[in-house]
Each structure stands twice: as C-alpha cells, then as structure tokens.
mmCIF file of C-alpha atoms in Angstrom:
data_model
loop_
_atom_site.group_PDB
_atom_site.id
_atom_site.type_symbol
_atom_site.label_atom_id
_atom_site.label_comp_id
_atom_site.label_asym_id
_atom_site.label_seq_id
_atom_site.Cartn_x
_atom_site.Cartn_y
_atom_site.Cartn_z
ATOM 1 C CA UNK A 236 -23.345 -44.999 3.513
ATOM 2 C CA UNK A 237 -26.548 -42.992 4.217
ATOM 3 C CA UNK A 238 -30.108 -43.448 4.006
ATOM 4 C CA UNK A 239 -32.338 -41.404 2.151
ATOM 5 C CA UNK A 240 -35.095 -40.089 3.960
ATOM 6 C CA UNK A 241 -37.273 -39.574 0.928
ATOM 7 C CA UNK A 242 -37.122 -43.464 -0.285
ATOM 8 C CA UNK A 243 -35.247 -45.157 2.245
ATOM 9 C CA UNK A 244 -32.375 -46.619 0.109
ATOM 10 C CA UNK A 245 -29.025 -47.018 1.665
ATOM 11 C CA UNK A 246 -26.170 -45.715 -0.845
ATOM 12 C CA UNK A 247 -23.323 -43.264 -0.590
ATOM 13 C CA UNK A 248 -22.359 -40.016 0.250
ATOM 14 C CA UNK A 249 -23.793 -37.849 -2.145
ATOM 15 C CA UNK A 250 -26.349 -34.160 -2.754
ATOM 16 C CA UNK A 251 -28.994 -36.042 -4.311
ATOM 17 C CA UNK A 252 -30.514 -40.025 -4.128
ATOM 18 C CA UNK A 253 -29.667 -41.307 -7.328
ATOM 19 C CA UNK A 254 -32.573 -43.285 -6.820
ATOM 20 C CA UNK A 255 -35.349 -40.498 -6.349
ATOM 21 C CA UNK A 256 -33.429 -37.386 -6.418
ATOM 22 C CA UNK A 257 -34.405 -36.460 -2.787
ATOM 23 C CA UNK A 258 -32.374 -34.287 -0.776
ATOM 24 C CA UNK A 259 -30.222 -36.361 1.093
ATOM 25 C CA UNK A 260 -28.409 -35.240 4.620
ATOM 26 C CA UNK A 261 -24.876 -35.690 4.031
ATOM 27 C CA UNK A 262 -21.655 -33.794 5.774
ATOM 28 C CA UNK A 263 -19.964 -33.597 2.371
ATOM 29 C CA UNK A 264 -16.347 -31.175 1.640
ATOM 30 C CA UNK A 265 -17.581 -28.309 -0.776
ATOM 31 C CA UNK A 266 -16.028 -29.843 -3.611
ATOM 32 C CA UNK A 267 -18.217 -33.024 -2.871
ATOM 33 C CA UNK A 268 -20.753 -31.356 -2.306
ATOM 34 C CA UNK A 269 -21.444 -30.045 -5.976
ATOM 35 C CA UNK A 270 -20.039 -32.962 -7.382
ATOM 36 C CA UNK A 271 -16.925 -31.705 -7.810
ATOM 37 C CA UNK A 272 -13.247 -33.115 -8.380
ATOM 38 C CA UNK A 273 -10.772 -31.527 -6.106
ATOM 39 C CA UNK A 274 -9.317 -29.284 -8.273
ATOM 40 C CA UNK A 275 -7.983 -25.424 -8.049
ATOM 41 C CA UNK A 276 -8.736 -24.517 -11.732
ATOM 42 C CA UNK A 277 -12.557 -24.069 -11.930
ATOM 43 C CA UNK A 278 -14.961 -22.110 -14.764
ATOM 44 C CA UNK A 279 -17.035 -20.367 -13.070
ATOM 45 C CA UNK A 280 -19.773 -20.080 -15.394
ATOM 46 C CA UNK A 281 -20.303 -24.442 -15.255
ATOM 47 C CA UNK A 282 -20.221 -24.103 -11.568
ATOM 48 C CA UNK A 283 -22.628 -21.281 -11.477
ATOM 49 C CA UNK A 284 -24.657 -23.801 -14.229
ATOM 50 C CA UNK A 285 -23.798 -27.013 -11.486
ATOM 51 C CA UNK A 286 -25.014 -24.965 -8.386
ATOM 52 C CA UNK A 287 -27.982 -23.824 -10.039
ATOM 53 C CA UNK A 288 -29.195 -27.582 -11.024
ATOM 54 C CA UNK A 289 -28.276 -28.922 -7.579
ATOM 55 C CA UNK A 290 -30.263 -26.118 -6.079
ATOM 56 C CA UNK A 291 -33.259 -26.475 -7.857
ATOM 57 C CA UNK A 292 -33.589 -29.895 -7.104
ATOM 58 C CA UNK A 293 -33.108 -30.210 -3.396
ATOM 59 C CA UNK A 294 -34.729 -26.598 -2.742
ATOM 60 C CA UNK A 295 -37.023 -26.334 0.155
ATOM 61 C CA UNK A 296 -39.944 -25.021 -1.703
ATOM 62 C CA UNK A 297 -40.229 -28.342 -3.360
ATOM 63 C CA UNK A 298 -40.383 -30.162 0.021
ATOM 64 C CA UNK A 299 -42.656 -27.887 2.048
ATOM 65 C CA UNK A 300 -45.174 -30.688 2.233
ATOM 66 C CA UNK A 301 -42.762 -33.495 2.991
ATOM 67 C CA UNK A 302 -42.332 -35.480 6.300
ATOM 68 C CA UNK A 303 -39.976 -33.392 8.067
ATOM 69 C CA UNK A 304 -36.552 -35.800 8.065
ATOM 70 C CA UNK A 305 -36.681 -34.525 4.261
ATOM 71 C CA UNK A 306 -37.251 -31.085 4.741
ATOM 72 C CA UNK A 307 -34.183 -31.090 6.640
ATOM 73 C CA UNK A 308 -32.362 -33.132 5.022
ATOM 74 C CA UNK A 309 -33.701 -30.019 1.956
ATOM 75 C CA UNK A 310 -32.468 -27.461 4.293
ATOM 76 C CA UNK A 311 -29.138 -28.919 5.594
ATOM 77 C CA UNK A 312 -27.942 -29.801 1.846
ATOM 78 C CA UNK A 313 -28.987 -26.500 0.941
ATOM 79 C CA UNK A 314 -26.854 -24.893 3.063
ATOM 80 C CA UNK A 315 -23.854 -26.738 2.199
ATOM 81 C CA UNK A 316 -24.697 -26.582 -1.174
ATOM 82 C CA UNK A 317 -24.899 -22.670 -0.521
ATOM 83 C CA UNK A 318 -22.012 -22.318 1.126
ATOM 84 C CA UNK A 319 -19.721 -24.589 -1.414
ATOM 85 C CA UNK A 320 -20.699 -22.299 -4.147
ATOM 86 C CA UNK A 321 -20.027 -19.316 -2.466
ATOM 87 C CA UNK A 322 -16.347 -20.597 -1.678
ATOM 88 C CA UNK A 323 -15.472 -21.726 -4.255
ATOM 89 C CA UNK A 324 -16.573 -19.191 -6.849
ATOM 90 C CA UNK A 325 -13.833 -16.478 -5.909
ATOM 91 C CA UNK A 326 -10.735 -17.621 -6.291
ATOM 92 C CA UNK A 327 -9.207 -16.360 -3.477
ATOM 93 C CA UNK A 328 -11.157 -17.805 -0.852
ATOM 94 C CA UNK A 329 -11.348 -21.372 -3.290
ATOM 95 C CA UNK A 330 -7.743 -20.978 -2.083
ATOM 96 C CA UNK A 331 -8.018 -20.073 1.359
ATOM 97 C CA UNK A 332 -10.339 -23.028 1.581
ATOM 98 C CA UNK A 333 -7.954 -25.434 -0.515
ATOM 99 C CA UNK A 334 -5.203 -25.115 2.459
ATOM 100 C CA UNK A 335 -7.704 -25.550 4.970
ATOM 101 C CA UNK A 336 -8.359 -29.180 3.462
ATOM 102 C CA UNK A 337 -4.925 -29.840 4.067
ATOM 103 C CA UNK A 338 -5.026 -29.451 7.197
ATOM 104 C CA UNK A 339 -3.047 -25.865 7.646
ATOM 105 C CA UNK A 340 -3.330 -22.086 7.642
ATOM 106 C CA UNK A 341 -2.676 -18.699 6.065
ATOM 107 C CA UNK A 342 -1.383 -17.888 9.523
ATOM 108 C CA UNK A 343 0.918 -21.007 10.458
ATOM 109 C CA UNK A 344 4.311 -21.004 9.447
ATOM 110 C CA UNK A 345 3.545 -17.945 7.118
ATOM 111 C CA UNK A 346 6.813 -16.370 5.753
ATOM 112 C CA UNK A 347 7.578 -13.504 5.952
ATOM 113 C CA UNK A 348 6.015 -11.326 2.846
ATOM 114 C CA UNK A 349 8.243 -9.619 0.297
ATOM 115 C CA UNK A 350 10.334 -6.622 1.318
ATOM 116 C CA UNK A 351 9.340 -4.581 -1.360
ATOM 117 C CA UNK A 352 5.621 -5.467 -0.371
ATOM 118 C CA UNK A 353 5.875 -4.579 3.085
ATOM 119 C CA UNK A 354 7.997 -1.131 2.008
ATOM 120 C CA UNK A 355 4.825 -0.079 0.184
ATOM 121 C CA UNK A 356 2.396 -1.007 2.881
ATOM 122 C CA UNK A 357 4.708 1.191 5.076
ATOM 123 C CA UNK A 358 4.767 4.164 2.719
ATOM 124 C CA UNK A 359 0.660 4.155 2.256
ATOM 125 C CA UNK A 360 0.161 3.745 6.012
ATOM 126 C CA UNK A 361 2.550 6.906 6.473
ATOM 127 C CA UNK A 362 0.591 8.707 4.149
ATOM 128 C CA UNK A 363 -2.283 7.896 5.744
ATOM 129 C CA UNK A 364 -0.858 9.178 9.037
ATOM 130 C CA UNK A 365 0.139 12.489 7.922
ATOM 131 C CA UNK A 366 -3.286 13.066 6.466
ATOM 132 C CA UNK A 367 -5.091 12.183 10.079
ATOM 133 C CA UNK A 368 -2.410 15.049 11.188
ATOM 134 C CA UNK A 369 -3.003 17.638 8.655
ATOM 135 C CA UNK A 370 -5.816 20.239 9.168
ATOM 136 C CA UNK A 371 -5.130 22.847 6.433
ATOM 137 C CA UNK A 372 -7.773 22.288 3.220
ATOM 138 C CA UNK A 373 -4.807 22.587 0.563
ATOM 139 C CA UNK A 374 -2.599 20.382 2.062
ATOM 140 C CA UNK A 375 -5.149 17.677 2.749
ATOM 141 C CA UNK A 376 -6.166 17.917 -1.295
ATOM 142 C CA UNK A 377 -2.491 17.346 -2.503
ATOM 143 C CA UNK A 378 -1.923 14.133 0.183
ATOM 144 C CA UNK A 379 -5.537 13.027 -1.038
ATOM 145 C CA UNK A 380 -4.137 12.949 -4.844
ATOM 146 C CA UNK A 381 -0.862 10.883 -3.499
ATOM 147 C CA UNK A 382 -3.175 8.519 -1.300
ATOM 148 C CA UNK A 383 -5.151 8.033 -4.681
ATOM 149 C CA UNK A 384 -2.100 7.124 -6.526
ATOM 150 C CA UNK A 385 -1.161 4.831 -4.021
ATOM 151 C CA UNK A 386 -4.229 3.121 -4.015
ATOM 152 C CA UNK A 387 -4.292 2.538 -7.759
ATOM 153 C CA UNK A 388 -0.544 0.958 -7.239
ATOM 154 C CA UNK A 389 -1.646 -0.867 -4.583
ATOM 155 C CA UNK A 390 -4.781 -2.050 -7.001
ATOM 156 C CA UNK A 391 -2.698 -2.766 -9.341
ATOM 157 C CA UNK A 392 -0.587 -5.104 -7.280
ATOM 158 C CA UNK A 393 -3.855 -7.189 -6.388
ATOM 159 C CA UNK A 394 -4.991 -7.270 -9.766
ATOM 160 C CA UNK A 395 -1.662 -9.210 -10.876
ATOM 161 C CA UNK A 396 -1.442 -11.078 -7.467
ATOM 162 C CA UNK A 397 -5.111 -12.140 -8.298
ATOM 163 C CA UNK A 398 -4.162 -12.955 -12.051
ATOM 164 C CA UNK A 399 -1.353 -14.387 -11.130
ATOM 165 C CA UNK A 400 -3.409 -17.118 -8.758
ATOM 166 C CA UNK A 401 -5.648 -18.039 -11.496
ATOM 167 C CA UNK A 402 -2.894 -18.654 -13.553
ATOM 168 C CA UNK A 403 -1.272 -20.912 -10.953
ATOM 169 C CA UNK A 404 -4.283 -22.844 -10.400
ATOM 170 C CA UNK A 405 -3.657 -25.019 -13.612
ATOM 171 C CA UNK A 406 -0.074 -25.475 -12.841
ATOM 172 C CA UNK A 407 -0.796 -26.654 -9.665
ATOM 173 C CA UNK A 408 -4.003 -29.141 -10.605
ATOM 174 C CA UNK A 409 -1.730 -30.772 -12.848
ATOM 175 C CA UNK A 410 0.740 -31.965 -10.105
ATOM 176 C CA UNK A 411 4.164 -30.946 -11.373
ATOM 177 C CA UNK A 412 4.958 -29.355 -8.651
ATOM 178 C CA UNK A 413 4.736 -31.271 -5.123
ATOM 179 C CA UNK A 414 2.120 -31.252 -2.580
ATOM 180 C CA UNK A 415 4.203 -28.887 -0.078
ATOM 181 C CA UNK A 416 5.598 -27.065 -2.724
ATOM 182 C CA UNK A 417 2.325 -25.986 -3.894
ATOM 183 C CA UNK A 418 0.938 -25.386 -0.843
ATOM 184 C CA UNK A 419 3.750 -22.898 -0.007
ATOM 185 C CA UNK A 420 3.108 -21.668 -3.047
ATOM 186 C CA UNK A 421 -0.010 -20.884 -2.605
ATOM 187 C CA UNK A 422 0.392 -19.222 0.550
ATOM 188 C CA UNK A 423 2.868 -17.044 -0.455
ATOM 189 C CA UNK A 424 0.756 -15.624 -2.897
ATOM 190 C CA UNK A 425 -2.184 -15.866 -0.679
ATOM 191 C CA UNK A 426 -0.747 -13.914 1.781
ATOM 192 C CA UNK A 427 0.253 -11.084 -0.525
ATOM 193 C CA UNK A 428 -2.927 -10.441 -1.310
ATOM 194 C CA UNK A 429 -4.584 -10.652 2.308
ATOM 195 C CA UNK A 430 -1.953 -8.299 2.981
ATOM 196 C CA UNK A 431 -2.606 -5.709 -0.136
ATOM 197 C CA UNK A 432 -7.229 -6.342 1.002
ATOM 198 C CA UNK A 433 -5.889 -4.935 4.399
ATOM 199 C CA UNK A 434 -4.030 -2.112 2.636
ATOM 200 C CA UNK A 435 -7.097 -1.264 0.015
ATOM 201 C CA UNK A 436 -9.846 -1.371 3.371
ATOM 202 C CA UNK A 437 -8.023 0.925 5.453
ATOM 203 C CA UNK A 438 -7.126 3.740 2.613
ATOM 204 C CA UNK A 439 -10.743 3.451 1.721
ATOM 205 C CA UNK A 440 -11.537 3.789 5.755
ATOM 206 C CA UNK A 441 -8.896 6.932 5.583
ATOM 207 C CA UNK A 442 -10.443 8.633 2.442
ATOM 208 C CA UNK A 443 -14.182 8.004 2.430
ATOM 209 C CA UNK A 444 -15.469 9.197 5.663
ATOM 210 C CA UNK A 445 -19.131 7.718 5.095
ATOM 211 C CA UNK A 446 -17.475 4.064 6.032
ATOM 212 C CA UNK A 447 -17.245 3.205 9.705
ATOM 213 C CA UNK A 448 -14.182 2.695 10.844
ATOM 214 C CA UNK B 238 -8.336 -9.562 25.793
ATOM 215 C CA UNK B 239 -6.247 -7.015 28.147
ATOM 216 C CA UNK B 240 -2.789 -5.952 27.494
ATOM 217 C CA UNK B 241 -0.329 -6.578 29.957
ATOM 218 C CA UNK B 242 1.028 -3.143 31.632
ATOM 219 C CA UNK B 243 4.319 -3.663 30.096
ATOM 220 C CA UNK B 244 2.973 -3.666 26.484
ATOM 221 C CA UNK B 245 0.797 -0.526 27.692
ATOM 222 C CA UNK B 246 3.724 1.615 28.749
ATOM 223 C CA UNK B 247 5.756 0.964 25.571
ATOM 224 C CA UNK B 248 2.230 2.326 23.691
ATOM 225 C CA UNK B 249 2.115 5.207 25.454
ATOM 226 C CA UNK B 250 5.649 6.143 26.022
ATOM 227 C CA UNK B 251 7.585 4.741 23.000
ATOM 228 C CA UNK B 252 10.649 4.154 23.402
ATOM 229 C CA UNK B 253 13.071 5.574 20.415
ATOM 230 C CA UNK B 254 10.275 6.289 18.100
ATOM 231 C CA UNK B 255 10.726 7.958 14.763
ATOM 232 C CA UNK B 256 13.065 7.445 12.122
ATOM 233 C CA UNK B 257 17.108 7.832 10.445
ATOM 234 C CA UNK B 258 17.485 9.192 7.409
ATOM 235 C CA UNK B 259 17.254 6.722 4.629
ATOM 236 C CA UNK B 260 20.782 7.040 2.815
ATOM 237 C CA UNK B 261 22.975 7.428 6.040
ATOM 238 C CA UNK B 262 25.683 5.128 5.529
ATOM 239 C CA UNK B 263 25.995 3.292 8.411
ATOM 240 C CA UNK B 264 22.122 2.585 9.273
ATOM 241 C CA UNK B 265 20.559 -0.188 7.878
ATOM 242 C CA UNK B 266 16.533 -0.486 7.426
ATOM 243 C CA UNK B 267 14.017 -3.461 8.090
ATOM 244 C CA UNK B 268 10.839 -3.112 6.961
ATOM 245 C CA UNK B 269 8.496 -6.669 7.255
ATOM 246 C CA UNK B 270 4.753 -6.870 7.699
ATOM 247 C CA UNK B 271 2.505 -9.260 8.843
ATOM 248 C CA UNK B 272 -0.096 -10.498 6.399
ATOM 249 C CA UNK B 273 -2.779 -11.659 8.662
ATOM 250 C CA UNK B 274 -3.521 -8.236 10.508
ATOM 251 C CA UNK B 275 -1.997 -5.711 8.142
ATOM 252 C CA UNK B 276 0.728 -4.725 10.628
ATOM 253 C CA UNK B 277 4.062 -2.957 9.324
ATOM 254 C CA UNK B 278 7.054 -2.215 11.271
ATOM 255 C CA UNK B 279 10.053 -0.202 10.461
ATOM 256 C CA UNK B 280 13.450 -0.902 12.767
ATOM 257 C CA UNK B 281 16.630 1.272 11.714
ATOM 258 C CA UNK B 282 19.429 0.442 13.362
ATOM 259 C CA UNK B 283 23.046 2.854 13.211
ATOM 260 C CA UNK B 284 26.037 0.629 13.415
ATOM 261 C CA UNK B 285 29.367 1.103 13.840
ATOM 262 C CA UNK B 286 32.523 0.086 11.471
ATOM 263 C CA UNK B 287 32.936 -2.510 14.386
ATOM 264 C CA UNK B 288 29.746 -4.107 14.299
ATOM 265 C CA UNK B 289 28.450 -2.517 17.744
ATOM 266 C CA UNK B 290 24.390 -1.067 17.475
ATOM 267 C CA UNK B 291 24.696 2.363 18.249
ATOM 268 C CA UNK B 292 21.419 3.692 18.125
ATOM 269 C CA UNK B 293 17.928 2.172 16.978
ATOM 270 C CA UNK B 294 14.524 4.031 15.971
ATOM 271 C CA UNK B 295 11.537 2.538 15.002
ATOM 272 C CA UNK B 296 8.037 3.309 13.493
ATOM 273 C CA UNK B 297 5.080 0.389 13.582
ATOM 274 C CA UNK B 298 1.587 0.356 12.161
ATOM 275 C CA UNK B 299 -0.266 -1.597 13.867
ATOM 276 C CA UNK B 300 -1.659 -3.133 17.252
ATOM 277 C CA UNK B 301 -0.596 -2.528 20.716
ATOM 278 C CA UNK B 302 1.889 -5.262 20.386
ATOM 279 C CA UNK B 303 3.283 -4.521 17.748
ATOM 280 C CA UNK B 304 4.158 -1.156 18.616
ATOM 281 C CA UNK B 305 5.688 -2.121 22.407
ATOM 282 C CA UNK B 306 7.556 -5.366 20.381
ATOM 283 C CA UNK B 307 9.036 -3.306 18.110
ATOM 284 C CA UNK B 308 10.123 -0.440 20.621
ATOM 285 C CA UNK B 309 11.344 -2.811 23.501
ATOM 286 C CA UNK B 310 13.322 -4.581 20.546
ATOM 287 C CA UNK B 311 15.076 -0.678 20.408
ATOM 288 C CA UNK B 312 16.150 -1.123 24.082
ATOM 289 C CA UNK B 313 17.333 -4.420 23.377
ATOM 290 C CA UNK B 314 19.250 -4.272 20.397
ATOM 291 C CA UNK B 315 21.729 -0.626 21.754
ATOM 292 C CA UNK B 316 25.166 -1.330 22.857
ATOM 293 C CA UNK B 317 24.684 -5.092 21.703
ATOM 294 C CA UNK B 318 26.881 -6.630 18.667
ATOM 295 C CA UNK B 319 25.200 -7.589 15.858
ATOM 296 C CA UNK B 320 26.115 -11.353 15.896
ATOM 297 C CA UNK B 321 24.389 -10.799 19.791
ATOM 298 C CA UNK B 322 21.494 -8.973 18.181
ATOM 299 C CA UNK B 323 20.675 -11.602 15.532
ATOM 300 C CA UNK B 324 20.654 -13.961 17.972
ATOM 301 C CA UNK B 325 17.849 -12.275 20.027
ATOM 302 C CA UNK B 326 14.751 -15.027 19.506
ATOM 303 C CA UNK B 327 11.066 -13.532 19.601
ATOM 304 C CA UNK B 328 10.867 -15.667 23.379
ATOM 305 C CA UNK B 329 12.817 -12.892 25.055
ATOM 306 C CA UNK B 330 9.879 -10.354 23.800
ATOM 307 C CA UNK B 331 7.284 -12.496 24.634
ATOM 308 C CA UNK B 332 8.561 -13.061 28.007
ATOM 309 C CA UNK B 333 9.385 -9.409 28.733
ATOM 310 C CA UNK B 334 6.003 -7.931 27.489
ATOM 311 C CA UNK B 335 3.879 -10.897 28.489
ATOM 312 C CA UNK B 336 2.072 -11.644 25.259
ATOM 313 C CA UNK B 337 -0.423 -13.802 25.212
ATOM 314 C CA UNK B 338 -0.555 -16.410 22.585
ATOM 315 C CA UNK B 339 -2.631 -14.584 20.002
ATOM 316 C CA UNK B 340 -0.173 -11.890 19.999
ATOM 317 C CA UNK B 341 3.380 -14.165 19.560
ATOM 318 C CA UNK B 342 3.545 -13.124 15.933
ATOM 319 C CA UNK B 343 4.039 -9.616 17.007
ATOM 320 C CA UNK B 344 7.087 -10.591 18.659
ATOM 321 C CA UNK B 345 7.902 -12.606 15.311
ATOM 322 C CA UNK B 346 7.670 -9.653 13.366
ATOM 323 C CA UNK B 347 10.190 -7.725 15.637
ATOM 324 C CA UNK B 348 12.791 -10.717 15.343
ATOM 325 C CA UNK B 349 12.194 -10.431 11.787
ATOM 326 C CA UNK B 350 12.869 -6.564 11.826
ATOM 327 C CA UNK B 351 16.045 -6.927 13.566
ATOM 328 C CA UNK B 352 17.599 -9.042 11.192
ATOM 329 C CA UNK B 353 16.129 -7.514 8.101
ATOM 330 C CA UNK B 354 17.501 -3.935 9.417
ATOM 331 C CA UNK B 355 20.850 -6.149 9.742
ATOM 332 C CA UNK B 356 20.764 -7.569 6.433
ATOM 333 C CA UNK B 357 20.526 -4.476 4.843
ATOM 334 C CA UNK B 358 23.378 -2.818 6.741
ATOM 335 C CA UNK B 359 25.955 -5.640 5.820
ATOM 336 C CA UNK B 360 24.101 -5.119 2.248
ATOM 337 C CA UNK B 361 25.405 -1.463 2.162
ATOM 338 C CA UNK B 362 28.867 -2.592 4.020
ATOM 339 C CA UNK B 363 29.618 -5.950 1.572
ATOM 340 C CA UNK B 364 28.650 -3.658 -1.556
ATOM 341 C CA UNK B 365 31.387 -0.859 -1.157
ATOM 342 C CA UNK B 366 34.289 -2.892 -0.531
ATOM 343 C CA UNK B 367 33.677 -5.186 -3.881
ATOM 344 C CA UNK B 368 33.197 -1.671 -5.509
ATOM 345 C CA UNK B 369 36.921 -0.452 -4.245
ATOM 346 C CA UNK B 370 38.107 -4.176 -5.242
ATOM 347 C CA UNK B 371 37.067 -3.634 -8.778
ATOM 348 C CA UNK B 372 38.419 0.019 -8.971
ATOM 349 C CA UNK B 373 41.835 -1.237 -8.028
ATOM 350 C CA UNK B 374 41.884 -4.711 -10.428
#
C-alpha cells in the first residue's frame, strides 16, 4: 500500500491515484509501471499511445506549484515511467530486461553460440585485420568492397535474428513452452544477436574513420 | 584492472600463433566466440592416426585473455592424447595465467576451443571410414 501525497488516500501500488490522478511514488517493475501485463509480445504503437497518457498526467510541468512530496513523487514516476518505455519499446532490450526479471543473465550459463556464427565473426574480424595491415590504395579498395559484403551478411543475419525474436515473443507469451525452456530460448537468440551488434560496431569502427574507436 | 605478467607475456610473445591449412586431413578446427565481448578464437590442432596432438596453432580476436588463454591452451594441449586434452577444465588456465574473476570466461572459451577443434577432427576421421564401409557393401 502507498499513500498519495496529492490526497492522502492509502491504496496500492500503482502510476497514478485512482482517486485524484496525482503522481504517486511507487518502485514499480516497468511492466507495472505502464500498466502493463507481463508479456513479451507488445504493439508498439498502444504503448507509445499508453506512455504518452501516463506521461501527460503525472508530468512535472503540471506540478510545478505543488507541495514538494508531489513534485517528487511527479519526478520519480516520471523517470520510471521514462525508463519503462524506453525498455520495453525495442525488442531486444524488452528481452534483455525479461531475463533480468527472472532473476538471470545474458552472461550466466550462456552456451556457447553457433559454430557457423562464430566462423563468420572470425572471417570479418580477419578481414578487418588485413585491412589495418594493408597500406597500398588498390588493395585497401578491393578488401573495403569484401568488408562491405560482409557487413550486409552480417546485417542480414540480425535482421532475421531480430525477426525471428518478435516472432518468438507470441509463442512464448502463450506458455507452451516451459519457463526454462523459454528462457534458454531466449538467450540463445539473445546472444546471437549481442554477438552479430559487436560484429556490426567494430566493422563500422574499421571502415568509417570519423567514429572513435 | 591489471593483467597478471603471465597473461602479458603470452600477449606479447604468442606462443604458436597463426594458422594450418583448412583441408589438411589430420587437423581439426574450433572456432567458438563469446557473445558478451565479441571475442573469437580459432584453435587447430594436427593429430595423429593414434590420437596423440602433434602440433597446435591458434589465432584469437579479442582481449588480453583471450589471446594468452588460447595460446597457453597450445602449450598445453602438444604431446597430450586427446582423451587427456578433452579433459583439460578451464581451472588449469585460470590457475596458470591468474585470471581474475571477470576474465574466467576467457578460459571457458579456450576449453571450448579445444574440444570443438577435437570434435571436428574425429568429424573428418568417423566420416571416411563409413565412406570406405559403404564402397565395400
């Protein structure tokens, strides 16, 4: 239970006082937070339309002449409101938060990513080393045009990896599969494409000298 | 976070670096990569018809740990059998390079390697055989 600093009503953990509609100060899990079921398969234009109503109603701007428990309580739901949105819009980090929730990791207990994954990785990163070793203009053009092939493959490979998650999602909200299948699942898949961003970033280090590396 | 001076003298003098060519018969290739940081590592290993590891190369992409896991693991893995090999656990490399926690998958990885590069060998070994079985039914 929590009190609403705007009216003073007890009720539950919610955004907004369903009695006034103030802000309310709640430590709330990003679904929660917008109101949300716990679910993987999400449209993002009606939680674009959800985050924009919450928003507008607990904004600071409407509170600026409040006592200040409800200005913060404005500016802490905000920020989790903020936050949940930006989560959970992209699917892959709706994912990466979805295993944090149960309690684990891309990292722990990760197997080992396909063979035929890692075999590209290894062929773009030599590429990539033989163009930091080559001087000669000519040369450097015709492992450029390789490099740029390898990238689109590699593009292509997150593309269907990202696909591929958003297809998933369904299957896995509707439970046929079991908890710790689906969160291997999920992993796996997750980790292929954490694996292919890492690959994308550093040819795009290697070939566009403008970005820091 | 400092690297211990083992894992700096594998970086800058690796050991067995480079690589076998690809279709030699009796090397076998392991090529696994670590999701997190983006590492790759390549371990080729030449083995003999009795199962003894000749020779080893390797070629990693990746941090300073990776690179001294993966070319200790060369050192390791020469003159041993490959039941002895596959039973190598990523402990021994942690303990001989001193890796600190953040760095254990490293040694993982190189575990990984060996018994990918083995796989692949007894891939190319089992193949042949059922090939000649056919031939003569």
């Amino acid at each position: 239970m929590i009190r609403c600093p705007s009216c003073g009503c007890e009720q539950s953990e919610k955004i907004v006082c369903e009695q006034c509609t103030g802000p309310l100060p709640v430590d709330l899990d990003l679904f929660a937070a917008l109101g949300l079921e716990r679910r993987l398969s999400l449209e993002p234009a009606e939680l674009e339309r959800i985050y924009h109503e919450i928003s507008r109603r607990i904004h600071p701007d409407r509170f600026a002449n409040s006592p200040q428990e409800v200005r913060e309580a404005s500016l802490k739901s905000t920020a989790l409101v903020t936050r949940a949105y930006r989560t959970l819009r992209d699917p892959v980090s709706r994912g990466l938060y979805w295993l944090e929730l149960h309690g684990t990791k891309l990292a722990e207990d990760n197997k080992q990513v396909p063979s035929e994954l890692a075999a590209l990785v290894f062929e773009v990163q030599e590429q990539l080393a033989e163009l930091r070793d080559t001087e000669e203009p000519s040369s450097r053009q015709s492992l450029l045009e390789t490099i740029a092939q390898s990238r689109e493959a590699a593009q292509r490979e997150m593309d269907q990896a990202r696909e591929q998650l958003v297809a998933n999602f369904a299957k896995w909200d509707q439970k046929s599969a079991s908890q710790a299948e689906l969160l291997a699942e999920l992993k796996a898949l997750l980790s292929r494409i954490a694996y292919l961003r890492t690959l994308l970033r550093d040819i795009d280090r290697e070939i566009e000298p403008s970005v820091p590396r | 976070m400092a690297y211990s001076s083992k894992v700096i003298d594998h970086y800058k003098n690796p050991r067995n670096m480079g690589s076998f060519p690809k279709d030699e018969p009796n090397v076998g290739t392991g090529i696994v990569g670590a999701p997190e940081c983006g590492d790759v590592m390549k371990l080729q290993l030449k083995i003999n018809d009795d199962g003894v590891i000749e020779d080893a190369r390797f070629k990693t992409f990746g941090c300073g740990s990776a690179i001294a896991s993966s070319s200790y693991v060369t050192e390791l893995v020469k003159g041993k059998r490959i039941e002895e090999a596959l039973a190598i656990k990523n402990s021994v490399i942690v303990q001989e390079l001193n890796l600190p926690p953040v760095k254990i998958h490293c040694s993982v990885l190189a575990e990984d390697a060996i018994k990918a590069a083995i796989a692949d060998w007894q891939k190319r070994k089992g193949i042949k055989p059922a090939e000649k079985k056919e031939e003569a039914a």
